[in-house]
mmCIF file of N, CA and C in Angstrom:
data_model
loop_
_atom_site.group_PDB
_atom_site.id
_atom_site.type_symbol
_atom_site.label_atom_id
_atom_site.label_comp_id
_atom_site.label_asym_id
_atom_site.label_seq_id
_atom_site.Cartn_x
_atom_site.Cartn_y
_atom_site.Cartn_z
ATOM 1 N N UNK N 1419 100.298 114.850 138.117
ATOM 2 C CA UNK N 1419 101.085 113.779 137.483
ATOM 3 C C UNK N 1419 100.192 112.592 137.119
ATOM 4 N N UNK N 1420 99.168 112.171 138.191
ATOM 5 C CA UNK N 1420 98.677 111.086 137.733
ATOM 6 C C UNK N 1420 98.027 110.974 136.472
ATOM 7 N N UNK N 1421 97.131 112.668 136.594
ATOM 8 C CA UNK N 1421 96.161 112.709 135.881
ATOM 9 C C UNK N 1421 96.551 112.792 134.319
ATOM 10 N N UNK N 1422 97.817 113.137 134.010
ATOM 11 C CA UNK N 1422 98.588 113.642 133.013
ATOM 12 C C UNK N 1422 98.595 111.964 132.517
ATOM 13 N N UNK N 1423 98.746 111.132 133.332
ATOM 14 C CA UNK N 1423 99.317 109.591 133.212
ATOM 15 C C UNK N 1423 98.301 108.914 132.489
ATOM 16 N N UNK N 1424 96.405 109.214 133.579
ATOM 17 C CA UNK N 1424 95.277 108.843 132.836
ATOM 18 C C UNK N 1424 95.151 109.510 131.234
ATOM 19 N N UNK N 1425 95.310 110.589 131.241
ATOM 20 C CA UNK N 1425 94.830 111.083 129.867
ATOM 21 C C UNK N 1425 95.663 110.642 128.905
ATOM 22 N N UNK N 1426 96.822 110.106 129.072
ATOM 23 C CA UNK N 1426 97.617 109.640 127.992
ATOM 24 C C UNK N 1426 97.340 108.425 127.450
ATOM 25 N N UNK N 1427 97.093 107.621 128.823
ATOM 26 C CA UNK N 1427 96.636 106.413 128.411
ATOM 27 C C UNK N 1427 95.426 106.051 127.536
ATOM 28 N N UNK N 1428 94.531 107.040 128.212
ATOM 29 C CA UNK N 1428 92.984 107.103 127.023
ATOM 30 C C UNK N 1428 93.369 107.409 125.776
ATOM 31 N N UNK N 1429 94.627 108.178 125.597
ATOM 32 C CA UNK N 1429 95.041 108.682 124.570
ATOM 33 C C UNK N 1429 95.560 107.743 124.136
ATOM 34 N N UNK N 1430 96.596 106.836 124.205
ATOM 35 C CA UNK N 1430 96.899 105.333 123.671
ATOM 36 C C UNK N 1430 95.641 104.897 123.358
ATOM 37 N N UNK N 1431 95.133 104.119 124.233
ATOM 38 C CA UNK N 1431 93.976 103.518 123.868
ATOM 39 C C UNK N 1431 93.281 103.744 123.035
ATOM 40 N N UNK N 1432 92.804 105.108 122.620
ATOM 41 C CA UNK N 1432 91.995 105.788 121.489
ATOM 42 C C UNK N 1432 92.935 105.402 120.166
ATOM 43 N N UNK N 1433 93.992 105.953 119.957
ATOM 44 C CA UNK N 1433 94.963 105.787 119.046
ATOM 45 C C UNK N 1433 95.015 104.110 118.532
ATOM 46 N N UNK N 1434 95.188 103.224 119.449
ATOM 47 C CA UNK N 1434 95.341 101.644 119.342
ATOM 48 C C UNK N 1434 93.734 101.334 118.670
ATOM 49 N N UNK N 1435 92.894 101.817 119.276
ATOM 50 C CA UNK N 1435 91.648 101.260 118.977
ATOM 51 C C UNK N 1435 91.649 101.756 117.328
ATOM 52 N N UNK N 1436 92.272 103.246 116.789
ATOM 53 C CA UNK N 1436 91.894 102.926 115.834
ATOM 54 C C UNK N 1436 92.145 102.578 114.898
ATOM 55 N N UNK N 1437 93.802 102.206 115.073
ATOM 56 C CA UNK N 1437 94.949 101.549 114.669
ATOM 57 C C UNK N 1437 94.251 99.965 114.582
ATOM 58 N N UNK N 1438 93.397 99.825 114.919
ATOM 59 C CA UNK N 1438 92.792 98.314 114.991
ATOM 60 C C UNK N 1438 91.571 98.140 114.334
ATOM 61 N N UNK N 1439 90.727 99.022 114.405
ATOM 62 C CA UNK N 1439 89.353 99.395 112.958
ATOM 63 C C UNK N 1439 89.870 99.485 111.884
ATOM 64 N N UNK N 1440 91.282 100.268 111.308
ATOM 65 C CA UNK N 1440 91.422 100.816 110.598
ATOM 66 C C UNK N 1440 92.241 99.532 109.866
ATOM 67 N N UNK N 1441 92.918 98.788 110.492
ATOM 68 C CA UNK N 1441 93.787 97.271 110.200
ATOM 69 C C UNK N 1441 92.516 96.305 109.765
ATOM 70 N N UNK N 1442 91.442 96.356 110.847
ATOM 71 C CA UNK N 1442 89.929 95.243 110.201
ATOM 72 C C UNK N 1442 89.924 96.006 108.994
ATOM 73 N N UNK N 1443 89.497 97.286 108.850
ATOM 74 C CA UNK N 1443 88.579 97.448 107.552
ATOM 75 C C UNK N 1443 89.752 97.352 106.784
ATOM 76 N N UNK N 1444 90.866 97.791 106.425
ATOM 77 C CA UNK N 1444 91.709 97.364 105.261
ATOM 78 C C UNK N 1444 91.419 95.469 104.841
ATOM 79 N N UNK N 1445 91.542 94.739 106.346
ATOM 80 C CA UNK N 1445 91.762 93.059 106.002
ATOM 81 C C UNK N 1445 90.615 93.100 105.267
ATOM 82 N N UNK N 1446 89.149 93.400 105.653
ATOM 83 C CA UNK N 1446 87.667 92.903 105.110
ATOM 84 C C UNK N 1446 87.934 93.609 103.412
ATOM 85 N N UNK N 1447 88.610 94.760 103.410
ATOM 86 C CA UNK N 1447 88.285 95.117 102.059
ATOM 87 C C UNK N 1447 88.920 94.507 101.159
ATOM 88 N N UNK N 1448 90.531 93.917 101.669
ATOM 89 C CA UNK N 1448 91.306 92.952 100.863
ATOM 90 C C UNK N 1448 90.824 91.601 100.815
ATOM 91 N N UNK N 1449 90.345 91.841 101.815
ATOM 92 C CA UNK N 1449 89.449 90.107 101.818
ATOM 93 C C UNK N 1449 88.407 89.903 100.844
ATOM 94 N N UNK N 1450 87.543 90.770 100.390
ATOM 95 C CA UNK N 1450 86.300 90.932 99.459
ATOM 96 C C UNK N 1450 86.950 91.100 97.925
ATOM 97 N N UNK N 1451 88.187 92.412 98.021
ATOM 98 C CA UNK N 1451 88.553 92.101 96.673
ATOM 99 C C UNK N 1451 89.487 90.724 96.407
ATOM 100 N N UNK N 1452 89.759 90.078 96.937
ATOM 101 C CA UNK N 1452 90.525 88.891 96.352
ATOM 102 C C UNK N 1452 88.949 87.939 96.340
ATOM 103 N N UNK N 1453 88.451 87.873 97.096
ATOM 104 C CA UNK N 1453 86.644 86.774 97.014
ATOM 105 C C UNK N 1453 86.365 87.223 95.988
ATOM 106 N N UNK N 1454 86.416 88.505 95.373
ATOM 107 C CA UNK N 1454 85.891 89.280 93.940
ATOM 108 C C UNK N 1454 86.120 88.331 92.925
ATOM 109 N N UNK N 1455 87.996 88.613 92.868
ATOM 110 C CA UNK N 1455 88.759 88.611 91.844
ATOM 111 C C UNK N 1455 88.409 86.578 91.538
ATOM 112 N N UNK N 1456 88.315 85.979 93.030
ATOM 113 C CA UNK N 1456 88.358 84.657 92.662
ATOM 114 C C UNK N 1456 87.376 83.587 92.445
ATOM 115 N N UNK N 1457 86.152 84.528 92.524
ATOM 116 C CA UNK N 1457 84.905 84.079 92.053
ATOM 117 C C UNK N 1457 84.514 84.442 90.350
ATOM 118 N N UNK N 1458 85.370 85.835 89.932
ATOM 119 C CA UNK N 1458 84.992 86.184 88.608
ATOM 120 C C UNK N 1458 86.369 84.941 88.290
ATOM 121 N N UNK N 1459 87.386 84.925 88.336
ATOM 122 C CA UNK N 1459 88.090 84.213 87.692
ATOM 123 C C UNK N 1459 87.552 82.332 88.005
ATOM 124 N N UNK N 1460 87.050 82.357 88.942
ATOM 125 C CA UNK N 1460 86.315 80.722 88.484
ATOM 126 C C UNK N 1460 85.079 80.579 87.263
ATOM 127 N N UNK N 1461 84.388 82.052 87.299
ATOM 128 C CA UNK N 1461 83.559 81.916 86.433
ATOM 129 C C UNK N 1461 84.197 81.798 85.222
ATOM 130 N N UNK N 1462 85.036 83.242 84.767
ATOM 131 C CA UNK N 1462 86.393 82.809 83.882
ATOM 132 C C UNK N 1462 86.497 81.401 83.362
ATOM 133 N N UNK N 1463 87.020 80.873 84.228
ATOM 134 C CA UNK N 1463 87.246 79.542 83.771
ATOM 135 C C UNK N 1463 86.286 78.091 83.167
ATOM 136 N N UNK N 1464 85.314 78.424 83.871
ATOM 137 C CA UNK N 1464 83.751 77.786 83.758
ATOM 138 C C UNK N 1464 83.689 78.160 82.190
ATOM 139 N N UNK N 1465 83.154 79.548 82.153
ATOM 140 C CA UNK N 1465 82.967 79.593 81.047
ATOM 141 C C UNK N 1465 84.102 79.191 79.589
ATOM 142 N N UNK N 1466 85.320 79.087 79.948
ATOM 143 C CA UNK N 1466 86.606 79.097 78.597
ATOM 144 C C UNK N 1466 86.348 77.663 78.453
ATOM 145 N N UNK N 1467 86.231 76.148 79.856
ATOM 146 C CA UNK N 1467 86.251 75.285 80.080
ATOM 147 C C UNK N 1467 84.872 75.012 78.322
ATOM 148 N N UNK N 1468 84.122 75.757 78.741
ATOM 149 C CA UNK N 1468 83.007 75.013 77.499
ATOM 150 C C UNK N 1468 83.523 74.818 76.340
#
């Protein structure tokens, strides 16, 4: 019983951990494409501004 108890839990844990890499790398990649989108659109503007 116990042991059934440990392995599940590693088994959560594994699951959570990657439920939590997998949540960072989505934020960093949404994070970079909006830094993308809002650095080309300042240039955008820089340049129409002339």
């Amino acid at each position: 019983m116990l042991l059934a108890v440990e392995i599940t839990m590693r088994h959560v844990w594994t699951v959570l951990l990657w439920l939590g890499l997998s949540a960072a790398a989505c934020a960093v990649f949404f994070f970079a494409v909006w830094l993308g989108m809002f650095l080309i659109l300042k240039d955008f503007l820089n340049l129409w501004r002339r």
